[in-house]
Amino acid sequence: MSEEGGHGAADIAASEFILGGQKSGKSRRGEALAAAWLARSPAHRAVLVATGQAWDDEMRQRIALHQFERAARVPALETIEEPLRVPEAVMAASTPETLVLVDCLTLWLTHLMMPPELDPARAAGPDWQDGVALLPEALAVAQGPVVLVSNEIGLGVIPLGAETRAFVDVLGRLNQQVAAACERVTLMAAGLPLRLKGGAA
């Protein structure tokens, strides 16, 4: 299967990690891979593990727009909303006929590191270190292709706040860990894919 434009999907790897900045085209690439997988066989399924939560009106509007546009682009893409137990959701959804798309790891890590007093659901959720450690295991046991999306936020100036610096550090280490575990790594910039691992884009 060949690339088609900036958002086109190449042949589907057992696992692909898609990195990029805000509005770089990373989610579109994940959706294009899901659409390509669905087009291969009527027996195929594609499941999105959505990690975003609506904390305010702007976020609610943003999520609603994503849902509307995603339904138009990939109508057969099923959605599971899971902000905390992403590795478990990947393992539960994965079958040989199912592509699992996680969008995105950045929001997942944000939820995991959120103080329980700001998010009551955190009190019953996993420790962020345990959650991060379980993700490579989920990739290793997945029966079908897995596509994971994350932000690259470490290219700007060093943040002033200690908590923000800590988050940037942890996300950078998580991205490295996921990149090492995945068969293919793609960096998106201005809607264009740059293959970092797993052959030419």
mmCIF file with all atom_site columns, C-alpha atoms in Angstrom:
data_model
loop_
_atom_site.group_PDB
_atom_site.id
_atom_site.type_symbol
_atom_site.label_atom_id
_atom_site.label_alt_id
_atom_site.label_comp_id
_atom_site.label_asym_id
_atom_site.label_entity_id
_atom_site.label_seq_id
_atom_site.pdbx_PDB_ins_code
_atom_site.Cartn_x
_atom_site.Cartn_y
_atom_site.Cartn_z
_atom_site.occupancy
_atom_site.B_iso_or_equiv
_atom_site.pdbx_formal_charge
_atom_site.auth_seq_id
_atom_site.auth_comp_id
_atom_site.auth_asym_id
_atom_site.auth_atom_id
_atom_site.pdbx_PDB_model_num
ATOM 1   C CA . MET A 1 1   ? 0.000   0.000   0.000  1.00 0.00 ? 1   MET A CA 1
ATOM 2   C CA . SER A 1 2   ? 1.502   3.319   -1.043 1.00 0.00 ? 2   SER A CA 1
ATOM 3   C CA . GLU A 1 3   ? 1.451   6.756   0.566  1.00 0.00 ? 3   GLU A CA 1
ATOM 4   C CA . GLU A 1 4   ? -1.220  9.157   -0.672 1.00 0.00 ? 4   GLU A CA 1
ATOM 5   C CA . GLY A 1 5   ? -0.386  12.770  0.115  1.00 0.00 ? 5   GLY A CA 1
ATOM 6   C CA . GLY A 1 6   ? 0.491   14.188  3.512  1.00 0.00 ? 6   GLY A CA 1
ATOM 7   C CA . HIS A 1 7   ? -2.105  12.203  5.431  1.00 0.00 ? 7   HIS A CA 1
ATOM 8   C CA . GLY A 1 8   ? -1.812  8.996   3.428  1.00 0.00 ? 8   GLY A CA 1
ATOM 9   C CA . ALA A 1 9   ? -1.173  5.711   5.138  1.00 0.00 ? 9   ALA A CA 1
ATOM 10  C CA . ALA A 1 10  ? 1.712   3.468   4.196  1.00 0.00 ? 10  ALA A CA 1
ATOM 11  C CA . ASP A 1 11  ? 1.675   -0.283  4.686  1.00 0.00 ? 11  ASP A CA 1
ATOM 12  C CA . ILE A 1 12  ? 0.502   -1.063  8.192  1.00 0.00 ? 12  ILE A CA 1
ATOM 13  C CA . ALA A 1 13  ? 3.117   -2.082  10.744 1.00 0.00 ? 13  ALA A CA 1
ATOM 14  C CA . ALA A 1 14  ? 2.525   -4.324  13.744 1.00 0.00 ? 14  ALA A CA 1
ATOM 15  C CA . SER A 1 15  ? 2.980   -1.188  15.858 1.00 0.00 ? 15  SER A CA 1
ATOM 16  C CA . GLU A 1 16  ? 3.441   2.442   14.833 1.00 0.00 ? 16  GLU A CA 1
ATOM 17  C CA . PHE A 1 17  ? 4.225   5.421   17.039 1.00 0.00 ? 17  PHE A CA 1
ATOM 18  C CA . ILE A 1 18  ? 3.204   8.798   15.598 1.00 0.00 ? 18  ILE A CA 1
ATOM 19  C CA . LEU A 1 19  ? 4.780   11.927  17.071 1.00 0.00 ? 19  LEU A CA 1
ATOM 20  C CA . GLY A 1 20  ? 4.124   15.559  16.237 1.00 0.00 ? 20  GLY A CA 1
ATOM 21  C CA . GLY A 1 21  ? 3.281   19.005  17.464 1.00 0.00 ? 21  GLY A CA 1
ATOM 22  C CA . GLN A 1 22  ? -0.121  20.665  17.719 1.00 0.00 ? 22  GLN A CA 1
ATOM 23  C CA . LYS A 1 23  ? -2.077  20.326  14.429 1.00 0.00 ? 23  LYS A CA 1
ATOM 24  C CA . SER A 1 24  ? 0.831   18.531  12.748 1.00 0.00 ? 24  SER A CA 1
ATOM 25  C CA . GLY A 1 25  ? -1.383  15.853  11.179 1.00 0.00 ? 25  GLY A CA 1
ATOM 26  C CA . LYS A 1 26  ? -0.605  13.078  13.651 1.00 0.00 ? 26  LYS A CA 1
ATOM 27  C CA . SER A 1 27  ? -4.240  12.202  14.422 1.00 0.00 ? 27  SER A CA 1
ATOM 28  C CA . ARG A 1 28  ? -5.110  12.298  10.731 1.00 0.00 ? 28  ARG A CA 1
ATOM 29  C CA . ARG A 1 29  ? -2.330  9.810   10.005 1.00 0.00 ? 29  ARG A CA 1
ATOM 30  C CA . GLY A 1 30  ? -3.635  7.488   12.710 1.00 0.00 ? 30  GLY A CA 1
ATOM 31  C CA . GLU A 1 31  ? -7.120  7.702   11.214 1.00 0.00 ? 31  GLU A CA 1
ATOM 32  C CA . ALA A 1 32  ? -5.732  7.067   7.717  1.00 0.00 ? 32  ALA A CA 1
ATOM 33  C CA . LEU A 1 33  ? -4.043  3.901   8.967  1.00 0.00 ? 33  LEU A CA 1
ATOM 34  C CA . ALA A 1 34  ? -7.309  2.779   10.569 1.00 0.00 ? 34  ALA A CA 1
ATOM 35  C CA . ALA A 1 35  ? -9.195  3.464   7.312  1.00 0.00 ? 35  ALA A CA 1
ATOM 36  C CA . ALA A 1 36  ? -6.600  1.544   5.306  1.00 0.00 ? 36  ALA A CA 1
ATOM 37  C CA . TRP A 1 37  ? -6.885  -1.408  7.702  1.00 0.00 ? 37  TRP A CA 1
ATOM 38  C CA . LEU A 1 38  ? -10.677 -1.431  7.440  1.00 0.00 ? 38  LEU A CA 1
ATOM 39  C CA . ALA A 1 39  ? -10.487 -1.314  3.639  1.00 0.00 ? 39  ALA A CA 1
ATOM 40  C CA . ARG A 1 40  ? -8.362  -4.455  3.494  1.00 0.00 ? 40  ARG A CA 1
ATOM 41  C CA . SER A 1 41  ? -11.057 -6.867  4.659  1.00 0.00 ? 41  SER A CA 1
ATOM 42  C CA . PRO A 1 42  ? -14.737 -6.784  5.690  1.00 0.00 ? 42  PRO A CA 1
ATOM 43  C CA . ALA A 1 43  ? -13.693 -8.838  8.726  1.00 0.00 ? 43  ALA A CA 1
ATOM 44  C CA . HIS A 1 44  ? -11.396 -6.071  10.013 1.00 0.00 ? 44  HIS A CA 1
ATOM 45  C CA . ARG A 1 45  ? -12.293 -3.743  12.888 1.00 0.00 ? 45  ARG A CA 1
ATOM 46  C CA . ALA A 1 46  ? -10.637 -0.541  14.081 1.00 0.00 ? 46  ALA A CA 1
ATOM 47  C CA . VAL A 1 47  ? -11.002 0.741   17.634 1.00 0.00 ? 47  VAL A CA 1
ATOM 48  C CA . LEU A 1 48  ? -9.994  4.174   18.896 1.00 0.00 ? 48  LEU A CA 1
ATOM 49  C CA . VAL A 1 49  ? -8.968  4.444   22.543 1.00 0.00 ? 49  VAL A CA 1
ATOM 50  C CA . ALA A 1 50  ? -9.712  8.128   23.189 1.00 0.00 ? 50  ALA A CA 1
ATOM 51  C CA . THR A 1 51  ? -7.962  9.589   26.228 1.00 0.00 ? 51  THR A CA 1
ATOM 52  C CA . GLY A 1 52  ? -9.325  13.146  26.177 1.00 0.00 ? 52  GLY A CA 1
ATOM 53  C CA . GLN A 1 53  ? -11.712 14.454  28.824 1.00 0.00 ? 53  GLN A CA 1
ATOM 54  C CA . ALA A 1 54  ? -13.754 17.656  28.740 1.00 0.00 ? 54  ALA A CA 1
ATOM 55  C CA . TRP A 1 55  ? -12.625 19.867  31.612 1.00 0.00 ? 55  TRP A CA 1
ATOM 56  C CA . ASP A 1 56  ? -14.168 23.086  30.261 1.00 0.00 ? 56  ASP A CA 1
ATOM 57  C CA . ASP A 1 57  ? -16.433 24.396  27.494 1.00 0.00 ? 57  ASP A CA 1
ATOM 58  C CA . GLU A 1 58  ? -13.577 24.893  25.037 1.00 0.00 ? 58  GLU A CA 1
ATOM 59  C CA . MET A 1 59  ? -12.401 21.300  25.514 1.00 0.00 ? 59  MET A CA 1
ATOM 60  C CA . ARG A 1 60  ? -15.973 20.015  25.155 1.00 0.00 ? 60  ARG A CA 1
ATOM 61  C CA . GLN A 1 61  ? -16.302 21.873  21.861 1.00 0.00 ? 61  GLN A CA 1
ATOM 62  C CA . ARG A 1 62  ? -12.909 20.615  20.681 1.00 0.00 ? 62  ARG A CA 1
ATOM 63  C CA . ILE A 1 63  ? -13.800 16.988  21.486 1.00 0.00 ? 63  ILE A CA 1
ATOM 64  C CA . ALA A 1 64  ? -17.201 17.320  19.787 1.00 0.00 ? 64  ALA A CA 1
ATOM 65  C CA . LEU A 1 65  ? -15.538 18.695  16.641 1.00 0.00 ? 65  LEU A CA 1
ATOM 66  C CA . HIS A 1 66  ? -12.992 15.855  16.634 1.00 0.00 ? 66  HIS A CA 1
ATOM 67  C CA . GLN A 1 67  ? -15.810 13.319  16.990 1.00 0.00 ? 67  GLN A CA 1
ATOM 68  C CA . PHE A 1 68  ? -17.806 14.882  14.145 1.00 0.00 ? 68  PHE A CA 1
ATOM 69  C CA . GLU A 1 69  ? -14.838 15.083  11.760 1.00 0.00 ? 69  GLU A CA 1
ATOM 70  C CA . ARG A 1 70  ? -13.587 11.602  12.677 1.00 0.00 ? 70  ARG A CA 1
ATOM 71  C CA . ALA A 1 71  ? -17.019 10.078  12.019 1.00 0.00 ? 71  ALA A CA 1
ATOM 72  C CA . ALA A 1 72  ? -17.018 11.667  8.564  1.00 0.00 ? 72  ALA A CA 1
ATOM 73  C CA . ARG A 1 73  ? -13.523 10.454  7.708  1.00 0.00 ? 73  ARG A CA 1
ATOM 74  C CA . VAL A 1 74  ? -13.661 6.945   9.219  1.00 0.00 ? 74  VAL A CA 1
ATOM 75  C CA . PRO A 1 75  ? -17.320 6.111   9.955  1.00 0.00 ? 75  PRO A CA 1
ATOM 76  C CA . ALA A 1 76  ? -16.586 2.492   10.917 1.00 0.00 ? 76  ALA A CA 1
ATOM 77  C CA . LEU A 1 77  ? -14.034 3.472   13.573 1.00 0.00 ? 77  LEU A CA 1
ATOM 78  C CA . GLU A 1 78  ? -15.343 2.391   16.985 1.00 0.00 ? 78  GLU A CA 1
ATOM 79  C CA . THR A 1 79  ? -14.511 4.479   20.051 1.00 0.00 ? 79  THR A CA 1
ATOM 80  C CA . ILE A 1 80  ? -13.651 3.552   23.631 1.00 0.00 ? 80  ILE A CA 1
ATOM 81  C CA . GLU A 1 81  ? -13.209 6.470   26.042 1.00 0.00 ? 81  GLU A CA 1
ATOM 82  C CA . GLU A 1 82  ? -10.466 5.574   28.526 1.00 0.00 ? 82  GLU A CA 1
ATOM 83  C CA . PRO A 1 83  ? -8.434  8.362   30.168 1.00 0.00 ? 83  PRO A CA 1
ATOM 84  C CA . LEU A 1 84  ? -6.537  6.232   32.710 1.00 0.00 ? 84  LEU A CA 1
ATOM 85  C CA . ARG A 1 85  ? -6.227  2.494   31.950 1.00 0.00 ? 85  ARG A CA 1
ATOM 86  C CA . VAL A 1 86  ? -4.915  2.702   28.402 1.00 0.00 ? 86  VAL A CA 1
ATOM 87  C CA . PRO A 1 87  ? -2.656  -0.407  28.417 1.00 0.00 ? 87  PRO A CA 1
ATOM 88  C CA . GLU A 1 88  ? -5.554  -2.507  29.721 1.00 0.00 ? 88  GLU A CA 1
ATOM 89  C CA . ALA A 1 89  ? -7.856  -1.053  27.047 1.00 0.00 ? 89  ALA A CA 1
ATOM 90  C CA . VAL A 1 90  ? -5.348  -1.914  24.314 1.00 0.00 ? 90  VAL A CA 1
ATOM 91  C CA . MET A 1 91  ? -5.054  -5.502  25.521 1.00 0.00 ? 91  MET A CA 1
ATOM 92  C CA . ALA A 1 92  ? -8.836  -5.883  25.859 1.00 0.00 ? 92  ALA A CA 1
ATOM 93  C CA . ALA A 1 93  ? -9.592  -4.520  22.381 1.00 0.00 ? 93  ALA A CA 1
ATOM 94  C CA . SER A 1 94  ? -6.777  -6.217  20.476 1.00 0.00 ? 94  SER A CA 1
ATOM 95  C CA . THR A 1 95  ? -7.547  -9.196  18.219 1.00 0.00 ? 95  THR A CA 1
ATOM 96  C CA . PRO A 1 96  ? -5.846  -10.429 15.028 1.00 0.00 ? 96  PRO A CA 1
ATOM 97  C CA . GLU A 1 97  ? -8.584  -8.646  13.021 1.00 0.00 ? 97  GLU A CA 1
ATOM 98  C CA . THR A 1 98  ? -8.562  -5.402  15.041 1.00 0.00 ? 98  THR A CA 1
ATOM 99  C CA . LEU A 1 99  ? -6.369  -2.321  14.685 1.00 0.00 ? 99  LEU A CA 1
ATOM 100 C CA . VAL A 1 100 ? -6.210  -0.339  17.931 1.00 0.00 ? 100 VAL A CA 1
ATOM 101 C CA . LEU A 1 101 ? -5.537  3.412   17.705 1.00 0.00 ? 101 LEU A CA 1
ATOM 102 C CA . VAL A 1 102 ? -4.620  5.323   20.895 1.00 0.00 ? 102 VAL A CA 1
ATOM 103 C CA . ASP A 1 103 ? -5.037  9.100   20.677 1.00 0.00 ? 103 ASP A CA 1
ATOM 104 C CA . CYS A 1 104 ? -3.255  10.407  22.576 1.00 0.00 ? 104 CYS A CA 1
ATOM 105 C CA . LEU A 1 105 ? -0.563  9.443   25.077 1.00 0.00 ? 105 LEU A CA 1
ATOM 106 C CA . THR A 1 106 ? -0.008  13.082  26.088 1.00 0.00 ? 106 THR A CA 1
ATOM 107 C CA . LEU A 1 107 ? -3.515  13.472  27.505 1.00 0.00 ? 107 LEU A CA 1
ATOM 108 C CA . TRP A 1 108 ? -3.294  10.005  29.059 1.00 0.00 ? 108 TRP A CA 1
ATOM 109 C CA . LEU A 1 109 ? -0.126  10.995  30.928 1.00 0.00 ? 109 LEU A CA 1
ATOM 110 C CA . THR A 1 110 ? -1.765  14.275  31.949 1.00 0.00 ? 110 THR A CA 1
ATOM 111 C CA . HIS A 1 111 ? -4.648  12.359  33.537 1.00 0.00 ? 111 HIS A CA 1
ATOM 112 C CA . LEU A 1 112 ? -2.300  9.902   35.240 1.00 0.00 ? 112 LEU A CA 1
ATOM 113 C CA . MET A 1 113 ? -0.241  12.710  36.789 1.00 0.00 ? 113 MET A CA 1
ATOM 114 C CA . MET A 1 114 ? -3.241  14.842  37.771 1.00 0.00 ? 114 MET A CA 1
ATOM 115 C CA . PRO A 1 115 ? -3.509  15.364  41.562 1.00 0.00 ? 115 PRO A CA 1
ATOM 116 C CA . PRO A 1 116 ? -6.478  13.388  42.946 1.00 0.00 ? 116 PRO A CA 1
ATOM 117 C CA . GLU A 1 117 ? -7.944  16.547  44.483 1.00 0.00 ? 117 GLU A CA 1
ATOM 118 C CA . LEU A 1 118 ? -8.328  17.985  40.971 1.00 0.00 ? 118 LEU A CA 1
ATOM 119 C CA . ASP A 1 119 ? -9.647  14.767  39.449 1.00 0.00 ? 119 ASP A CA 1
ATOM 120 C CA . PRO A 1 120 ? -11.508 12.422  41.843 1.00 0.00 ? 120 PRO A CA 1
ATOM 121 C CA . ALA A 1 121 ? -11.252 9.570   39.319 1.00 0.00 ? 121 ALA A CA 1
ATOM 122 C CA . ARG A 1 122 ? -7.483  9.599   39.839 1.00 0.00 ? 122 ARG A CA 1
ATOM 123 C CA . ALA A 1 123 ? -7.853  8.250   43.374 1.00 0.00 ? 123 ALA A CA 1
ATOM 124 C CA . ALA A 1 124 ? -9.053  4.908   41.993 1.00 0.00 ? 124 ALA A CA 1
ATOM 125 C CA . GLY A 1 125 ? -6.737  4.945   38.985 1.00 0.00 ? 125 GLY A CA 1
ATOM 126 C CA . PRO A 1 126 ? -3.254  3.474   38.548 1.00 0.00 ? 126 PRO A CA 1
ATOM 127 C CA . ASP A 1 127 ? -0.067  5.189   39.675 1.00 0.00 ? 127 ASP A CA 1
ATOM 128 C CA . TRP A 1 128 ? 1.405   6.960   36.639 1.00 0.00 ? 128 TRP A CA 1
ATOM 129 C CA . GLN A 1 129 ? 4.653   4.991   36.890 1.00 0.00 ? 129 GLN A CA 1
ATOM 130 C CA . ASP A 1 130 ? 2.758   1.689   36.894 1.00 0.00 ? 130 ASP A CA 1
ATOM 131 C CA . GLY A 1 131 ? 0.642   2.795   33.943 1.00 0.00 ? 131 GLY A CA 1
ATOM 132 C CA . VAL A 1 132 ? 3.651   3.866   31.909 1.00 0.00 ? 132 VAL A CA 1
ATOM 133 C CA . ALA A 1 133 ? 5.513   0.648   32.718 1.00 0.00 ? 133 ALA A CA 1
ATOM 134 C CA . LEU A 1 134 ? 2.575   -1.496  31.531 1.00 0.00 ? 134 LEU A CA 1
ATOM 135 C CA . LEU A 1 135 ? 2.320   0.067   28.065 1.00 0.00 ? 135 LEU A CA 1
ATOM 136 C CA . PRO A 1 136 ? 5.246   -1.816  26.419 1.00 0.00 ? 136 PRO A CA 1
ATOM 137 C CA . GLU A 1 137 ? 3.802   -5.060  27.802 1.00 0.00 ? 137 GLU A CA 1
ATOM 138 C CA . ALA A 1 138 ? 0.465   -4.251  26.163 1.00 0.00 ? 138 ALA A CA 1
ATOM 139 C CA . LEU A 1 139 ? 2.238   -3.673  22.849 1.00 0.00 ? 139 LEU A CA 1
ATOM 140 C CA . ALA A 1 140 ? 4.139   -6.946  23.184 1.00 0.00 ? 140 ALA A CA 1
ATOM 141 C CA . VAL A 1 141 ? 0.994   -9.042  23.671 1.00 0.00 ? 141 VAL A CA 1
ATOM 142 C CA . ALA A 1 142 ? -1.259  -7.209  21.196 1.00 0.00 ? 142 ALA A CA 1
ATOM 143 C CA . GLN A 1 143 ? -2.624  -9.621  18.584 1.00 0.00 ? 143 GLN A CA 1
ATOM 144 C CA . GLY A 1 144 ? -3.253  -7.031  15.870 1.00 0.00 ? 144 GLY A CA 1
ATOM 145 C CA . PRO A 1 145 ? -1.717  -3.714  14.803 1.00 0.00 ? 145 PRO A CA 1
ATOM 146 C CA . VAL A 1 146 ? -1.493  -0.897  17.341 1.00 0.00 ? 146 VAL A CA 1
ATOM 147 C CA . VAL A 1 147 ? -1.066  2.792   16.471 1.00 0.00 ? 147 VAL A CA 1
ATOM 148 C CA . LEU A 1 148 ? -0.168  5.260   19.208 1.00 0.00 ? 148 LEU A CA 1
ATOM 149 C CA . VAL A 1 149 ? -0.238  9.066   18.918 1.00 0.00 ? 149 VAL A CA 1
ATOM 150 C CA . SER A 1 150 ? 1.712   11.457  21.140 1.00 0.00 ? 150 SER A CA 1
ATOM 151 C CA . ASN A 1 151 ? 2.881   15.064  21.200 1.00 0.00 ? 151 ASN A CA 1
ATOM 152 C CA . GLU A 1 152 ? 6.481   16.163  20.834 1.00 0.00 ? 152 GLU A CA 1
ATOM 153 C CA . ILE A 1 153 ? 6.604   19.069  23.277 1.00 0.00 ? 153 ILE A CA 1
ATOM 154 C CA . GLY A 1 154 ? 10.312  19.147  24.100 1.00 0.00 ? 154 GLY A CA 1
ATOM 155 C CA . LEU A 1 155 ? 11.505  21.304  21.200 1.00 0.00 ? 155 LEU A CA 1
ATOM 156 C CA . GLY A 1 156 ? 10.704  24.726  22.692 1.00 0.00 ? 156 GLY A CA 1
ATOM 157 C CA . VAL A 1 157 ? 12.149  26.742  25.549 1.00 0.00 ? 157 VAL A CA 1
ATOM 158 C CA . ILE A 1 158 ? 12.517  25.124  28.967 1.00 0.00 ? 158 ILE A CA 1
ATOM 159 C CA . PRO A 1 159 ? 9.293   25.794  30.937 1.00 0.00 ? 159 PRO A CA 1
ATOM 160 C CA . LEU A 1 160 ? 9.531   28.093  33.973 1.00 0.00 ? 160 LEU A CA 1
ATOM 161 C CA . GLY A 1 161 ? 7.360   26.021  36.333 1.00 0.00 ? 161 GLY A CA 1
ATOM 162 C CA . ALA A 1 162 ? 8.785   22.971  38.125 1.00 0.00 ? 162 ALA A CA 1
ATOM 163 C CA . GLU A 1 163 ? 5.616   20.895  37.556 1.00 0.00 ? 163 GLU A CA 1
ATOM 164 C CA . THR A 1 164 ? 5.593   21.713  33.853 1.00 0.00 ? 164 THR A CA 1
ATOM 165 C CA . ARG A 1 165 ? 9.295   20.851  33.536 1.00 0.00 ? 165 ARG A CA 1
ATOM 166 C CA . ALA A 1 166 ? 8.637   17.530  35.286 1.00 0.00 ? 166 ALA A CA 1
ATOM 167 C CA . PHE A 1 167 ? 5.779   16.726  32.886 1.00 0.00 ? 167 PHE A CA 1
ATOM 168 C CA . VAL A 1 168 ? 7.913   17.530  29.821 1.00 0.00 ? 168 VAL A CA 1
ATOM 169 C CA . ASP A 1 169 ? 10.659  15.261  31.182 1.00 0.00 ? 169 ASP A CA 1
ATOM 170 C CA . VAL A 1 170 ? 8.285   12.363  31.895 1.00 0.00 ? 170 VAL A CA 1
ATOM 171 C CA . LEU A 1 171 ? 6.574   12.659  28.505 1.00 0.00 ? 171 LEU A CA 1
ATOM 172 C CA . GLY A 1 172 ? 9.964   12.715  26.782 1.00 0.00 ? 172 GLY A CA 1
ATOM 173 C CA . ARG A 1 173 ? 10.973  9.508   28.556 1.00 0.00 ? 173 ARG A CA 1
ATOM 174 C CA . LEU A 1 174 ? 7.588   7.916   27.770 1.00 0.00 ? 174 LEU A CA 1
ATOM 175 C CA . ASN A 1 175 ? 7.972   8.810   24.094 1.00 0.00 ? 175 ASN A CA 1
ATOM 176 C CA . GLN A 1 176 ? 11.452  7.244   24.041 1.00 0.00 ? 176 GLN A CA 1
ATOM 177 C CA . GLN A 1 177 ? 10.143  4.090   25.717 1.00 0.00 ? 177 GLN A CA 1
ATOM 178 C CA . VAL A 1 178 ? 7.243   3.745   23.269 1.00 0.00 ? 178 VAL A CA 1
ATOM 179 C CA . ALA A 1 179 ? 9.485   4.480   20.277 1.00 0.00 ? 179 ALA A CA 1
ATOM 180 C CA . ALA A 1 180 ? 11.849  1.706   21.357 1.00 0.00 ? 180 ALA A CA 1
ATOM 181 C CA . ALA A 1 181 ? 8.940   -0.746  21.693 1.00 0.00 ? 181 ALA A CA 1
ATOM 182 C CA . CYS A 1 182 ? 7.292   0.067   18.347 1.00 0.00 ? 182 CYS A CA 1
ATOM 183 C CA . GLU A 1 183 ? 8.200   -1.394  14.967 1.00 0.00 ? 183 GLU A CA 1
ATOM 184 C CA . ARG A 1 184 ? 7.739   1.958   13.225 1.00 0.00 ? 184 ARG A CA 1
ATOM 185 C CA . VAL A 1 185 ? 8.073   5.584   14.376 1.00 0.00 ? 185 VAL A CA 1
ATOM 186 C CA . THR A 1 186 ? 6.770   8.506   12.290 1.00 0.00 ? 186 THR A CA 1
ATOM 187 C CA . LEU A 1 187 ? 7.253   12.208  12.979 1.00 0.00 ? 187 LEU A CA 1
ATOM 188 C CA . MET A 1 188 ? 4.564   14.491  11.546 1.00 0.00 ? 188 MET A CA 1
ATOM 189 C CA . ALA A 1 189 ? 5.266   18.113  10.588 1.00 0.00 ? 189 ALA A CA 1
ATOM 190 C CA . ALA A 1 190 ? 2.892   20.328  8.556  1.00 0.00 ? 190 ALA A CA 1
ATOM 191 C CA . GLY A 1 191 ? 0.891   17.247  7.586  1.00 0.00 ? 191 GLY A CA 1
ATOM 192 C CA . LEU A 1 192 ? 3.930   15.442  6.182  1.00 0.00 ? 192 LEU A CA 1
ATOM 193 C CA . PRO A 1 193 ? 5.327   12.162  7.566  1.00 0.00 ? 193 PRO A CA 1
ATOM 194 C CA . LEU A 1 194 ? 9.022   11.688  8.293  1.00 0.00 ? 194 LEU A CA 1
ATOM 195 C CA . ARG A 1 195 ? 9.969   8.104   9.080  1.00 0.00 ? 195 ARG A CA 1
ATOM 196 C CA . LEU A 1 196 ? 12.306  7.911   12.063 1.00 0.00 ? 196 LEU A CA 1
ATOM 197 C CA . LYS A 1 197 ? 12.295  4.119   12.410 1.00 0.00 ? 197 LYS A CA 1
ATOM 198 C CA . GLY A 1 198 ? 11.117  1.215   10.303 1.00 0.00 ? 198 GLY A CA 1
ATOM 199 C CA . GLY A 1 199 ? 12.068  2.169   6.748  1.00 0.00 ? 199 GLY A CA 1
ATOM 200 C CA . ALA A 1 200 ? 11.515  5.106   4.430  1.00 0.00 ? 200 ALA A CA 1
ATOM 201 C CA . ALA A 1 201 ? 8.215   7.040   4.587  1.00 0.00 ? 201 ALA A CA 1
#
